Short mmCIF file of C-alpha atoms in Angstrom, two decimals:
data_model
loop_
_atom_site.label_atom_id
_atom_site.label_comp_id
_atom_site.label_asym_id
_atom_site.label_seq_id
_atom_site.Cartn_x
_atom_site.Cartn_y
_atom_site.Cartn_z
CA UNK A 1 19.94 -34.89 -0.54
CA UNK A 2 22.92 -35.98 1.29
CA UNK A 3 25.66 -34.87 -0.11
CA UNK A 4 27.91 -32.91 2.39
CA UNK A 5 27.71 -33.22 6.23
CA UNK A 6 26.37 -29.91 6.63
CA UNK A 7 23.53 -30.87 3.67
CA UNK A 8 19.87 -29.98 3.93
CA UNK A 9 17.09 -32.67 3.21
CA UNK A 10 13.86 -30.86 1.11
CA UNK A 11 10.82 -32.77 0.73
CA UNK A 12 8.94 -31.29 -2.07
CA UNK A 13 5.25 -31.93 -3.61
CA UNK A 14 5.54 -32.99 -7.57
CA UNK A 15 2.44 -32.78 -9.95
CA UNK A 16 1.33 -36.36 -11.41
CA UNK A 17 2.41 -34.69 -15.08
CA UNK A 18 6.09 -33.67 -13.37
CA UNK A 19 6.62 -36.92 -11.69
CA UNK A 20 6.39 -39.02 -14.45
CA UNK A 21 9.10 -36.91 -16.59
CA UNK A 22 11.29 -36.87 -13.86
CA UNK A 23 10.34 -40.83 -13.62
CA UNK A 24 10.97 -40.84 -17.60
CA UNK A 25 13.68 -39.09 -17.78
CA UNK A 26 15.63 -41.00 -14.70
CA UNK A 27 14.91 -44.14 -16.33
CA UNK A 28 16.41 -42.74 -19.57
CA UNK A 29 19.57 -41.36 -17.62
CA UNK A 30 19.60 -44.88 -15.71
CA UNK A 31 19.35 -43.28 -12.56
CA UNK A 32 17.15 -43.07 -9.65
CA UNK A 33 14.92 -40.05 -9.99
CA UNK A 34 15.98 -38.94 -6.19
CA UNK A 35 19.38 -38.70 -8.17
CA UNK A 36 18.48 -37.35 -11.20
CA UNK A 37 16.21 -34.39 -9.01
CA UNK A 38 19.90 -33.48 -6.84
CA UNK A 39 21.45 -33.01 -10.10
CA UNK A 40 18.70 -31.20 -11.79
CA UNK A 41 18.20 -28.91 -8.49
CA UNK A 42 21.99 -28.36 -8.57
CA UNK A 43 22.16 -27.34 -11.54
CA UNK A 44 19.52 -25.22 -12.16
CA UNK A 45 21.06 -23.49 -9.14
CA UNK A 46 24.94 -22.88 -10.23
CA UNK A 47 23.18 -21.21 -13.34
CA UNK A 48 21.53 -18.38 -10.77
CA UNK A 49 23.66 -15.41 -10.06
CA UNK A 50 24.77 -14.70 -6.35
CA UNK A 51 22.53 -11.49 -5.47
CA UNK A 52 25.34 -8.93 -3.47
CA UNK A 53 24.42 -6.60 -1.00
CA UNK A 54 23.64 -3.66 -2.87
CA UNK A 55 21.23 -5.58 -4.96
CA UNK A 56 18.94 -6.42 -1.81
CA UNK A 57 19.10 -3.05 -0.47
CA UNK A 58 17.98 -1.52 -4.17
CA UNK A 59 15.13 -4.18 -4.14
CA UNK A 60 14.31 -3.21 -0.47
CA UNK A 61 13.97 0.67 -1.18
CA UNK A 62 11.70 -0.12 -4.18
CA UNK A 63 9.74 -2.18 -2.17
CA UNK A 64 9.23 0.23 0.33
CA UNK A 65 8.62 3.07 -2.21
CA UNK A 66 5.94 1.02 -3.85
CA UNK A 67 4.32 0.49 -0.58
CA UNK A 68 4.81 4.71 0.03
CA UNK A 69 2.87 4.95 -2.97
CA UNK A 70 0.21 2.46 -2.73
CA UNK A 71 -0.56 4.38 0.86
CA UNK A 72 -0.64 7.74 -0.97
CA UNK A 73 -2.33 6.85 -3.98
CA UNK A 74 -5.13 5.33 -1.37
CA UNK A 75 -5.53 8.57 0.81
CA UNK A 76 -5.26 10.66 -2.66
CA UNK A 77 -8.20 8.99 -3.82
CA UNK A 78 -9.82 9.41 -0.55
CA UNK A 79 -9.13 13.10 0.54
CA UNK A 80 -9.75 14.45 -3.23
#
């Protein structure tokens, strides 16, 4: 995908079933499927919602609670 001069090129691994709807479906659009796959990526991706700041830090404090309990819930189970 070369789209802007600061782009990134992915290289990614489709399954046989996948490749041939992309295949079907660029043919259908009357476009190339490397095409039709930088629209379909872009898309899928403008639908997303940005994920702020406080957002990771909530997800990293549940993480790290889940772990807390994982490690007391093994140690429970061992001491009692």
């Amino acid at each position: 995908m070369q789209t802007a001069s600061n782009s990134q090129t992915l290289t990614i691994q489709l399954s046989p079933e996948d490749s041939e709807r992309l295949l079907a479906e660029a043919k259908r659009r009357q476009l190339d499927a490397h095409s039709l796959a930088e629209i379909l990526l872009h898309e899928s991706l403008t639908e997303l919602k940005p994920v702020a700041g406080a957002d990771i830090e909530s997800l990293e404090k549940l993480y790290s609670f889940r772990e807390k309990q994982k490690y007391y819930s093994f140690w429970k189970n061992i001491i009692f």
